Amino acid sequence: MTVKLRPQIDNMEALICFTFLLLSATCVAMEMIARKARPPELSASNPIFLNFQTDYFKVYFLALLADWLQGPYLYKLYSHYGFEESQIAVLYVCGFASSIIFGTGTGVLADRYGRKKLCVCFAVVYSISCLTKLSRHYGVLILGRVLGGISTSLLFTAFESWYVYEHIETHDFPPEWLPVTFSRATFWNGILAIGAGIVANIFAGLFNFGPVAPFIMAIPLLITSGVLVSTKWNENYGTRQMRFSKLCIEGLREIVRSKRIVLIGAIQSLFESCMYIFVFIWTPVLDPSGPPLGVVFSSFMICIMIGSSLFHILTTKHARLQAIHVLAISVLLALTSMVSCIKSTHPHHENPTISFLAFLLLELACGMYFPCMGYLRSRIIPEKNRASIVNWFRVPLNCIACIGLMYLHNDDVLGTHKIFIICSILLMVAMLCVFQLCLFIKNDDSLRIQIVDTDTLNGNGVQGMERDSLMSKI
């Protein structure tokens, strides 16, 4: 059996490495084309702004790198410790559940008790979460997942909130410059994710330090980030006076009143719940064929960057596609990916090569989806209640993902196969919602992209951060 399996493993490794190089070249070419389509940045020549931005990036990128290092080998670590797939699913659900419970309140906590304090808290809590990975005790690992969910929520709320306040209130920079920072952060976040996958693969695989190595490597990065925050950053607070419960009630009322908001929320919940399930499922699908998981992870990240560049290219004056059209394309690509996986994961007829290529297609779809969704949300959802409405969207999103992981894996033989069937059905419903939304907004000029609306496309911060938050769970 081993003699037969070894050539398959070698072929899979060669395919993945070749694909990684091909995708890297494609990504560079696509990024160059997309950059030519974007207007020049007005703030690029302001030295005070650039220094402030650089100081922020030093801290934020250390935190992001520590987060990305843990992505490729999380499932592998639990499997290495001897846990069954159903037990690992529970661990993932604990992480998602902690994000639901604590994620909705992190913004309020940051405003009330200080963004700097919560950034330092992030470094401490995430370091403890990484340390729990040294234990083989199931209860300790559950605690680590809960702490990891809290940390991820802090990473994508407290840091951004601190920066926005300092940018506008302390330094009095124009608000129009905010998208410049978030656009650069999103780009370099992709580069860091790719690099983190390669580094994790080198230390966990080539150097044989084992799947726990990336988690240990993340700790000094987190400590350095926390020290820089505590010594270099000023404290700032929010100005919200409204109670959190009242914000949630007003957001729910706004959803009920608008069918467009209901549709955009349904699309987000259906699409991103499939992404959450994919976060769990990709490793057990590919790992039996012995691929370099870090390189696979980096390939996924490259596909996301290609998809993002493709979105910018498709919405230029040459292609003139609107955000809703690109959203339809992205959902259709994701649906194609899931349908392909139904066949490639059929029991006794598994084809990991097809699964890998389908996963790349899914990540390409995600790269196109997130800027589309960010743009449409920014135009459809009122600014006043946007945070609470987006929090409401996350409730069905996380519930679908958790139910899928908890119940569909009870069948050891057909569990994975069933998950892809369910994901395909969810994406079919999402496609119907996209068509319905298209009918609602086809005559709405306020939702049309004016050539290249770069400031809005790059997401007023929120869209880029939400994409990073989701993909950090891979």
Short mmCIF file of C-alpha atoms in Angstrom, two decimals:
data_model
loop_
_atom_site.label_atom_id
_atom_site.label_comp_id
_atom_site.label_asym_id
_atom_site.label_seq_id
_atom_site.Cartn_x
_atom_site.Cartn_y
_atom_site.Cartn_z
CA MET A 1 0.00 0.00 0.00
CA THR A 2 2.82 2.37 0.89
CA VAL A 3 4.63 1.56 -2.38
CA LYS A 4 1.52 2.45 -4.38
CA LEU A 5 0.80 5.57 -2.37
CA ARG A 6 4.28 7.11 -2.55
CA PRO A 7 4.17 7.98 -6.29
CA GLN A 8 0.75 9.57 -5.78
CA ILE A 9 2.14 11.73 -2.97
CA ASP A 10 5.15 12.76 -5.06
CA ASN A 11 2.89 13.65 -8.00
CA MET A 12 0.63 15.71 -5.72
CA GLU A 13 3.60 17.60 -4.27
CA ALA A 14 4.93 18.35 -7.76
CA LEU A 15 1.50 19.55 -8.92
CA ILE A 16 1.08 21.84 -5.92
CA CYS A 17 4.57 23.35 -6.24
CA PHE A 18 4.13 23.92 -9.98
CA THR A 19 0.69 25.45 -9.38
CA PHE A 20 2.11 27.73 -6.71
CA LEU A 21 4.77 29.08 -9.10
CA LEU A 22 2.24 29.52 -11.91
CA LEU A 23 -0.21 31.32 -9.63
CA SER A 24 2.55 33.57 -8.30
CA ALA A 25 3.46 34.72 -11.80
CA THR A 26 -0.22 35.23 -12.65
CA CYS A 27 -0.77 37.22 -9.47
CA VAL A 28 2.10 39.60 -10.26
CA ALA A 29 0.78 40.18 -13.78
CA MET A 30 -2.80 40.73 -12.61
CA GLU A 31 -1.71 43.14 -9.88
CA MET A 32 0.29 45.21 -12.38
CA ILE A 33 -2.73 45.43 -14.69
CA ALA A 34 -5.04 46.35 -11.81
CA ARG A 35 -2.69 49.06 -10.54
CA LYS A 36 -2.62 50.74 -13.93
CA ALA A 37 -6.40 51.00 -13.76
CA ARG A 38 -6.39 52.74 -10.39
CA PRO A 39 -6.03 56.51 -10.00
CA PRO A 40 -2.93 57.84 -8.19
CA GLU A 41 -3.11 58.13 -4.40
CA LEU A 42 -3.41 61.75 -3.26
CA SER A 43 -1.63 61.09 0.05
CA ALA A 44 1.39 59.33 -1.43
CA SER A 45 3.64 62.39 -1.14
CA ASN A 46 2.71 63.49 2.41
CA PRO A 47 5.69 62.50 4.64
CA ILE A 48 3.86 62.99 7.97
CA PHE A 49 1.04 60.72 6.88
CA LEU A 50 3.45 58.12 5.52
CA ASN A 51 5.40 58.05 8.81
CA PHE A 52 2.20 57.65 10.81
CA GLN A 53 1.01 54.91 8.47
CA THR A 54 4.35 53.09 8.69
CA ASP A 55 4.30 53.16 12.51
CA TYR A 56 0.84 51.59 12.45
CA PHE A 57 1.85 48.95 9.92
CA LYS A 58 4.85 47.85 12.01
CA VAL A 59 2.54 46.78 14.81
CA TYR A 60 -0.41 45.60 12.76
CA PHE A 61 1.62 43.48 10.35
CA LEU A 62 3.36 41.67 13.23
CA ALA A 63 -0.07 40.77 14.60
CA LEU A 64 -1.30 39.65 11.17
CA LEU A 65 1.80 37.54 10.52
CA ALA A 66 1.34 35.79 13.86
CA ASP A 67 -2.27 35.08 12.92
CA TRP A 68 -1.49 33.76 9.45
CA LEU A 69 1.29 31.44 10.66
CA GLN A 70 -1.33 29.37 12.48
CA GLY A 71 -3.59 28.85 9.46
CA PRO A 72 -2.03 25.95 7.53
CA TYR A 73 -1.49 23.50 10.40
CA LEU A 74 -4.38 23.95 12.82
CA TYR A 75 -6.36 20.90 11.69
CA LYS A 76 -3.14 18.96 11.17
CA LEU A 77 -2.10 19.64 14.77
CA TYR A 78 -5.34 18.28 16.20
CA SER A 79 -5.11 15.25 13.90
CA HIS A 80 -1.47 14.76 14.96
CA TYR A 81 -2.63 14.61 18.58
CA GLY A 82 -4.90 11.69 17.66
CA PHE A 83 -8.33 13.34 17.73
CA GLU A 84 -11.13 12.09 15.49
CA GLU A 85 -12.66 14.31 12.82
CA SER A 86 -15.85 14.77 14.85
CA GLN A 87 -13.78 15.93 17.87
CA ILE A 88 -11.84 18.36 15.69
CA ALA A 89 -15.14 19.70 14.34
CA VAL A 90 -16.19 20.52 17.91
CA LEU A 91 -12.94 22.44 18.42
CA TYR A 92 -13.63 24.51 15.31
CA VAL A 93 -17.19 25.15 16.41
CA CYS A 94 -15.91 26.45 19.76
CA GLY A 95 -13.78 28.97 17.89
CA PHE A 96 -16.67 30.09 15.72
CA ALA A 97 -19.02 30.28 18.69
CA SER A 98 -16.62 32.45 20.69
CA SER A 99 -16.42 34.79 17.69
CA ILE A 100 -20.22 35.06 17.70
CA ILE A 101 -20.49 35.68 21.44
CA PHE A 102 -17.54 37.99 21.95
CA GLY A 103 -17.15 39.44 18.45
CA THR A 104 -20.36 41.45 18.59
CA GLY A 105 -19.24 43.26 21.74
CA THR A 106 -15.56 43.91 21.05
CA GLY A 107 -16.25 47.22 19.30
CA VAL A 108 -18.25 48.50 22.26
CA LEU A 109 -15.58 47.32 24.73
CA ALA A 110 -12.88 49.05 22.69
CA ASP A 111 -14.83 52.31 22.65
CA ARG A 112 -15.54 52.20 26.38
CA TYR A 113 -12.28 50.90 27.90
CA GLY A 114 -9.77 52.05 25.29
CA ARG A 115 -8.55 50.68 21.94
CA LYS A 116 -4.91 50.55 23.05
CA LYS A 117 -5.79 48.38 26.06
CA LEU A 118 -7.68 45.93 23.88
CA CYS A 119 -4.80 45.73 21.37
CA VAL A 120 -2.47 44.79 24.24
CA CYS A 121 -5.14 42.37 25.46
CA PHE A 122 -5.17 40.80 22.00
CA ALA A 123 -1.43 40.08 22.17
CA VAL A 124 -1.71 38.51 25.63
CA VAL A 125 -4.81 36.41 24.93
CA TYR A 126 -3.55 35.18 21.56
CA SER A 127 -0.19 34.22 23.07
CA ILE A 128 -1.99 32.13 25.69
CA SER A 129 -4.07 30.57 22.91
CA CYS A 130 -0.87 29.56 21.10
CA LEU A 131 0.59 28.09 24.29
CA THR A 132 -2.44 25.86 24.73
CA LYS A 133 -1.48 24.11 21.48
CA LEU A 134 1.40 22.46 23.37
CA SER A 135 -1.13 20.46 25.36
CA ARG A 136 -2.79 17.25 24.18
CA HIS A 137 -5.62 17.66 26.69
CA TYR A 138 -8.93 18.17 24.90
CA GLY A 139 -10.27 20.66 27.44
CA VAL A 140 -7.15 22.81 27.18
CA LEU A 141 -7.43 22.81 23.39
CA ILE A 142 -11.08 23.89 23.62
CA LEU A 143 -9.98 26.77 25.86
CA GLY A 144 -7.36 27.67 23.25
CA ARG A 145 -9.98 27.78 20.51
CA VAL A 146 -12.23 30.02 22.61
CA LEU A 147 -9.31 32.37 23.28
CA GLY A 148 -8.42 32.27 19.59
CA GLY A 149 -11.95 33.34 18.63
CA ILE A 150 -11.78 36.25 21.06
CA SER A 151 -8.35 37.24 19.75
CA THR A 152 -9.47 37.24 16.12
CA SER A 153 -12.39 39.50 17.00
CA LEU A 154 -10.02 41.91 18.75
CA LEU A 155 -7.55 41.86 15.86
CA PHE A 156 -10.14 43.02 13.33
CA THR A 157 -11.90 45.62 15.47
CA ALA A 158 -9.57 47.23 18.03
CA PHE A 159 -6.63 47.91 15.70
CA GLU A 160 -8.79 49.44 12.99
CA SER A 161 -10.76 51.55 15.49
CA TRP A 162 -7.53 52.88 17.03
CA TYR A 163 -6.14 53.82 13.64
CA VAL A 164 -9.28 55.59 12.42
CA TYR A 165 -9.47 57.73 15.58
CA GLU A 166 -5.78 58.69 15.42
CA HIS A 167 -6.02 59.41 11.69
CA ILE A 168 -8.98 61.79 11.99
CA GLU A 169 -9.01 63.15 15.54
CA THR A 170 -5.34 63.24 16.56
CA HIS A 171 -3.56 63.95 13.27
CA ASP A 172 -6.47 65.63 11.46
CA PHE A 173 -5.74 63.84 8.17
CA PRO A 174 -8.53 63.92 5.55
CA PRO A 175 -10.99 61.01 5.87
CA GLU A 176 -10.50 60.43 2.12
CA TRP A 177 -7.02 59.09 2.93
CA LEU A 178 -8.35 56.24 5.07
CA PRO A 179 -8.97 53.90 2.11
CA VAL A 180 -5.33 54.36 1.11
CA THR A 181 -4.19 52.79 4.36
CA PHE A 182 -6.74 49.99 4.24
CA SER A 183 -5.96 49.25 0.60
CA ARG A 184 -2.26 48.93 1.38
CA ALA A 185 -3.02 46.89 4.48
CA THR A 186 -5.15 44.48 2.44
CA PHE A 187 -2.45 44.09 -0.22
CA TRP A 188 0.37 43.47 2.25
CA ASN A 189 -1.89 41.25 4.31
CA GLY A 190 -2.10 38.98 1.27
CA ILE A 191 1.69 39.00 0.88
CA LEU A 192 2.11 38.17 4.57
CA ALA A 193 -0.37 35.30 4.29
CA ILE A 194 1.52 33.81 1.35
CA GLY A 195 4.86 34.17 3.14
CA ALA A 196 3.44 32.76 6.37
CA GLY A 197 2.29 29.62 4.56
CA ILE A 198 5.74 29.04 3.12
CA VAL A 199 7.51 29.69 6.45
CA ALA A 200 5.09 27.41 8.31
CA ASN A 201 5.69 24.67 5.75
CA ILE A 202 9.46 25.00 6.09
CA PHE A 203 9.53 24.72 9.88
CA ALA A 204 6.70 22.20 10.31
CA GLY A 205 7.50 20.05 7.29
CA LEU A 206 11.03 20.39 5.93
CA PHE A 207 12.69 20.89 9.34
CA ASN A 208 10.43 18.26 10.94
CA PHE A 209 9.57 20.44 13.93
CA GLY A 210 5.99 19.21 13.69
CA PRO A 211 2.64 21.00 13.28
CA VAL A 212 3.00 22.82 16.61
CA ALA A 213 6.01 24.82 15.34
CA PRO A 214 4.05 27.66 13.64
CA PHE A 215 2.10 28.31 16.85
CA ILE A 216 5.27 28.64 18.89
CA MET A 217 6.78 30.91 16.23
CA ALA A 218 3.77 33.21 16.51
CA ILE A 219 4.29 33.94 20.22
CA PRO A 220 7.37 36.24 19.95
CA LEU A 221 5.63 38.15 17.14
CA LEU A 222 2.60 38.69 19.36
CA ILE A 223 4.72 39.75 22.33
CA THR A 224 6.64 42.25 20.17
CA SER A 225 3.37 43.64 18.83
CA GLY A 226 1.99 44.05 22.35
CA VAL A 227 5.14 45.77 23.60
CA LEU A 228 5.13 48.23 20.70
CA VAL A 229 1.47 49.06 21.32
CA SER A 230 2.00 49.63 25.05
CA THR A 231 5.09 51.82 24.56
CA LYS A 232 4.42 53.66 21.26
CA TRP A 233 0.67 54.15 20.96
CA ASN A 234 -1.61 56.70 22.57
CA GLU A 235 -4.85 55.62 24.22
CA ASN A 236 -8.11 56.65 22.62
CA TYR A 237 -11.77 55.97 23.27
CA GLY A 238 -15.00 55.93 21.32
CA THR A 239 -17.79 58.46 21.55
CA ARG A 240 -20.78 56.10 21.35
CA GLN A 241 -23.43 56.87 23.92
CA MET A 242 -26.15 54.48 22.71
CA ARG A 243 -26.56 51.18 24.55
CA PHE A 244 -25.49 48.05 22.72
CA SER A 245 -28.96 46.46 23.05
CA LYS A 246 -30.59 49.52 21.48
CA LEU A 247 -28.13 49.44 18.59
CA CYS A 248 -29.01 45.79 17.93
CA ILE A 249 -32.77 46.46 18.02
CA GLU A 250 -32.47 49.38 15.60
CA GLY A 251 -30.35 47.27 13.26
CA LEU A 252 -32.95 44.48 13.28
CA ARG A 253 -35.74 46.96 12.51
CA GLU A 254 -33.75 48.29 9.56
CA ILE A 255 -33.34 44.75 8.20
CA VAL A 256 -37.06 44.00 8.48
CA ARG A 257 -37.98 47.24 6.67
CA SER A 258 -35.77 46.69 3.61
CA LYS A 259 -35.95 43.70 1.26
CA ARG A 260 -32.65 44.76 -0.32
CA ILE A 261 -30.91 44.47 3.05
CA VAL A 262 -32.55 41.07 3.63
CA LEU A 263 -31.21 39.85 0.27
CA ILE A 264 -27.70 41.17 0.77
CA GLY A 265 -27.67 39.58 4.24
CA ALA A 266 -28.92 36.26 2.87
CA ILE A 267 -26.21 36.23 0.19
CA GLN A 268 -23.52 36.99 2.77
CA SER A 269 -24.74 34.35 5.23
CA LEU A 270 -25.08 31.62 2.60
CA PHE A 271 -21.78 32.29 0.82
CA GLU A 272 -19.61 32.88 3.86
CA SER A 273 -21.04 29.93 5.81
CA CYS A 274 -19.72 27.75 2.98
CA MET A 275 -16.36 29.47 3.40
CA TYR A 276 -16.38 28.72 7.14
CA ILE A 277 -17.08 25.05 6.40
CA PHE A 278 -14.31 25.06 3.80
CA VAL A 279 -11.92 26.39 6.46
CA PHE A 280 -12.45 23.13 8.33
CA ILE A 281 -12.74 20.69 5.45
CA TRP A 282 -9.83 21.48 3.15
CA THR A 283 -7.15 19.81 5.26
CA PRO A 284 -8.86 16.41 5.79
CA VAL A 285 -9.72 16.30 2.08
CA LEU A 286 -6.16 16.95 0.87
CA ASP A 287 -3.97 15.68 3.73
CA PRO A 288 -4.25 11.92 2.92
CA SER A 289 -2.40 12.60 -0.36
CA GLY A 290 0.50 14.10 1.59
CA PRO A 291 0.67 17.66 0.16
CA PRO A 292 2.85 20.43 1.64
CA LEU A 293 0.07 22.14 3.58
CA GLY A 294 1.89 25.45 3.88
CA VAL A 295 2.33 25.70 0.10
CA VAL A 296 -1.34 24.76 -0.38
CA PHE A 297 -2.33 27.52 2.03
CA SER A 298 -0.12 30.04 0.22
CA SER A 299 -1.68 29.01 -3.10
CA PHE A 300 -5.11 29.72 -1.64
CA MET A 301 -3.98 33.19 -0.58
CA ILE A 302 -2.55 33.91 -4.04
CA CYS A 303 -5.89 32.98 -5.61
CA ILE A 304 -7.65 35.45 -3.33
CA MET A 305 -5.26 38.20 -4.45
CA ILE A 306 -5.83 37.27 -8.10
CA GLY A 307 -9.58 37.44 -7.55
CA SER A 308 -9.30 40.86 -5.94
CA SER A 309 -7.21 42.16 -8.85
CA LEU A 310 -9.67 40.63 -11.29
CA PHE A 311 -12.50 42.53 -9.61
CA HIS A 312 -10.68 45.85 -10.12
CA ILE A 313 -9.95 44.98 -13.75
CA LEU A 314 -13.55 43.94 -14.49
CA THR A 315 -14.94 47.17 -13.05
CA THR A 316 -12.70 49.53 -15.04
CA LYS A 317 -13.82 51.59 -18.01
CA HIS A 318 -12.71 48.76 -20.34
CA ALA A 319 -14.93 45.98 -18.96
CA ARG A 320 -17.57 48.21 -17.29
CA LEU A 321 -19.09 45.41 -15.23
CA GLN A 322 -21.01 46.46 -12.12
CA ALA A 323 -20.47 45.05 -8.64
CA ILE A 324 -23.67 42.97 -8.77
CA HIS A 325 -22.48 41.32 -12.01
CA VAL A 326 -19.12 40.39 -10.52
CA LEU A 327 -20.92 39.13 -7.40
CA ALA A 328 -23.00 36.80 -9.61
CA ILE A 329 -19.83 35.54 -11.29
CA SER A 330 -18.15 34.88 -7.94
CA VAL A 331 -21.13 32.93 -6.55
CA LEU A 332 -21.33 30.91 -9.79
CA LEU A 333 -17.61 30.05 -9.57
CA ALA A 334 -18.00 29.00 -5.93
CA LEU A 335 -20.98 26.83 -6.87
CA THR A 336 -18.95 25.20 -9.66
CA SER A 337 -16.20 24.48 -7.14
CA MET A 338 -18.56 22.81 -4.66
CA VAL A 339 -20.26 20.71 -7.34
CA SER A 340 -16.83 19.52 -8.53
CA CYS A 341 -15.97 18.51 -4.96
CA ILE A 342 -19.14 16.40 -4.73
CA LYS A 343 -17.67 14.11 -7.38
CA SER A 344 -14.04 14.30 -6.27
CA THR A 345 -14.85 13.35 -2.65
CA HIS A 346 -17.26 10.50 -3.42
CA PRO A 347 -16.38 7.53 -1.17
CA HIS A 348 -13.96 5.08 -2.82
CA HIS A 349 -13.61 7.41 -5.83
CA GLU A 350 -11.67 10.27 -4.22
CA ASN A 351 -9.63 12.51 -6.50
CA PRO A 352 -7.51 14.95 -4.44
CA THR A 353 -6.14 16.63 -7.57
CA ILE A 354 -9.64 17.69 -8.68
CA SER A 355 -10.43 18.75 -5.10
CA PHE A 356 -7.30 20.92 -4.96
CA LEU A 357 -8.09 22.63 -8.25
CA ALA A 358 -11.69 23.14 -7.14
CA PHE A 359 -10.49 24.72 -3.90
CA LEU A 360 -8.33 27.14 -5.90
CA LEU A 361 -11.40 28.11 -7.91
CA LEU A 362 -13.32 28.68 -4.67
CA GLU A 363 -10.58 30.99 -3.36
CA LEU A 364 -10.54 32.89 -6.65
CA ALA A 365 -14.28 33.38 -6.22
CA CYS A 366 -13.70 34.66 -2.68
CA GLY A 367 -11.19 37.20 -3.92
CA MET A 368 -13.84 38.59 -6.26
CA TYR A 369 -16.69 38.25 -3.75
CA PHE A 370 -15.36 40.30 -0.84
CA PRO A 371 -14.81 43.64 -2.65
CA CYS A 372 -18.19 43.19 -4.39
CA MET A 373 -19.97 42.56 -1.12
CA GLY A 374 -18.12 45.40 0.60
CA TYR A 375 -19.11 47.84 -2.12
CA LEU A 376 -22.79 46.79 -2.17
CA ARG A 377 -23.07 46.85 1.62
CA SER A 378 -21.57 50.33 1.74
CA ARG A 379 -24.31 51.56 -0.65
CA ILE A 380 -27.30 49.52 0.54
CA ILE A 381 -26.90 49.46 4.34
CA PRO A 382 -27.33 52.83 6.15
CA GLU A 383 -24.13 54.06 7.82
CA LYS A 384 -25.92 54.74 11.10
CA ASN A 385 -26.82 51.09 11.75
CA ARG A 386 -24.22 49.34 9.59
CA ALA A 387 -22.25 47.74 12.44
CA SER A 388 -25.32 46.27 14.15
CA ILE A 389 -26.82 45.07 10.85
CA VAL A 390 -23.58 43.31 9.87
CA ASN A 391 -23.53 41.70 13.32
CA TRP A 392 -27.04 40.36 12.69
CA PHE A 393 -25.83 38.91 9.38
CA ARG A 394 -23.16 36.96 11.28
CA VAL A 395 -25.74 35.12 13.40
CA PRO A 396 -27.22 32.88 10.63
CA LEU A 397 -23.77 32.70 9.01
CA ASN A 398 -22.15 31.16 12.09
CA CYS A 399 -25.19 29.04 12.92
CA ILE A 400 -25.18 27.41 9.46
CA ALA A 401 -21.44 26.74 9.70
CA CYS A 402 -21.68 25.29 13.21
CA ILE A 403 -24.66 23.07 12.38
CA GLY A 404 -22.87 21.82 9.28
CA LEU A 405 -19.75 20.88 11.19
CA MET A 406 -21.57 19.35 14.16
CA TYR A 407 -24.15 17.19 12.39
CA LEU A 408 -22.96 16.42 8.89
CA HIS A 409 -19.82 14.72 10.17
CA ASN A 410 -21.72 12.13 12.18
CA ASP A 411 -21.55 9.92 9.11
CA ASP A 412 -17.94 8.78 8.92
CA VAL A 413 -18.33 7.37 5.40
CA LEU A 414 -20.37 10.06 3.62
CA GLY A 415 -19.78 13.04 5.95
CA THR A 416 -17.43 15.04 3.74
CA HIS A 417 -19.39 14.17 0.61
CA LYS A 418 -22.61 15.37 2.26
CA ILE A 419 -21.01 18.63 3.33
CA PHE A 420 -20.22 19.53 -0.28
CA ILE A 421 -23.76 18.63 -1.34
CA ILE A 422 -25.17 20.93 1.35
CA CYS A 423 -22.73 23.71 0.38
CA SER A 424 -23.82 23.39 -3.24
CA ILE A 425 -27.47 23.78 -2.21
CA LEU A 426 -26.62 26.83 -0.08
CA LEU A 427 -24.81 28.45 -3.01
CA MET A 428 -27.72 27.70 -5.36
CA VAL A 429 -30.00 29.58 -2.98
CA ALA A 430 -27.40 32.38 -2.81
CA MET A 431 -27.43 32.53 -6.62
CA LEU A 432 -31.21 32.95 -6.61
CA CYS A 433 -30.85 35.77 -4.08
CA VAL A 434 -28.28 37.46 -6.32
CA PHE A 435 -30.71 37.34 -9.27
CA GLN A 436 -33.49 38.74 -7.08
CA LEU A 437 -31.23 41.54 -5.81
CA CYS A 438 -30.20 42.32 -9.38
CA LEU A 439 -33.85 42.88 -10.28
CA PHE A 440 -34.30 45.20 -7.30
CA ILE A 441 -31.32 47.43 -8.05
CA LYS A 442 -31.07 47.35 -11.86
CA ASN A 443 -32.36 50.94 -12.15
CA ASP A 444 -30.61 52.29 -9.04
CA ASP A 445 -27.84 54.63 -10.23
CA SER A 446 -26.48 55.04 -6.69
CA LEU A 447 -25.23 51.43 -6.82
CA ARG A 448 -23.41 51.84 -10.11
CA ILE A 449 -19.62 51.97 -10.06
CA GLN A 450 -18.44 55.18 -11.67
CA ILE A 451 -15.50 53.92 -13.75
CA VAL A 452 -13.15 53.03 -10.83
CA ASP A 453 -14.55 54.19 -7.52
CA THR A 454 -11.33 53.22 -5.78
CA ASP A 455 -11.98 54.75 -2.38
CA THR A 456 -15.23 52.85 -1.99
CA LEU A 457 -13.98 49.65 -3.61
CA ASN A 458 -11.08 49.44 -1.21
CA GLY A 459 -13.69 49.26 1.39
CA ASN A 460 -13.70 52.22 3.82
CA GLY A 461 -11.73 49.84 6.00
CA VAL A 462 -14.53 47.52 6.94
CA GLN A 463 -14.72 45.35 3.83
CA GLY A 464 -11.00 44.62 3.74
CA MET A 465 -10.89 43.83 7.44
CA GLU A 466 -13.86 41.48 7.22
CA ARG A 467 -12.21 39.55 4.44
CA ASP A 468 -9.04 39.22 6.52
CA SER A 469 -11.05 38.17 9.54
CA LEU A 470 -12.73 35.35 7.66
CA MET A 471 -9.65 34.09 5.86
CA SER A 472 -7.54 34.11 8.98
CA LYS A 473 -9.61 31.14 10.11
CA ILE A 474 -8.31 28.98 7.25
#
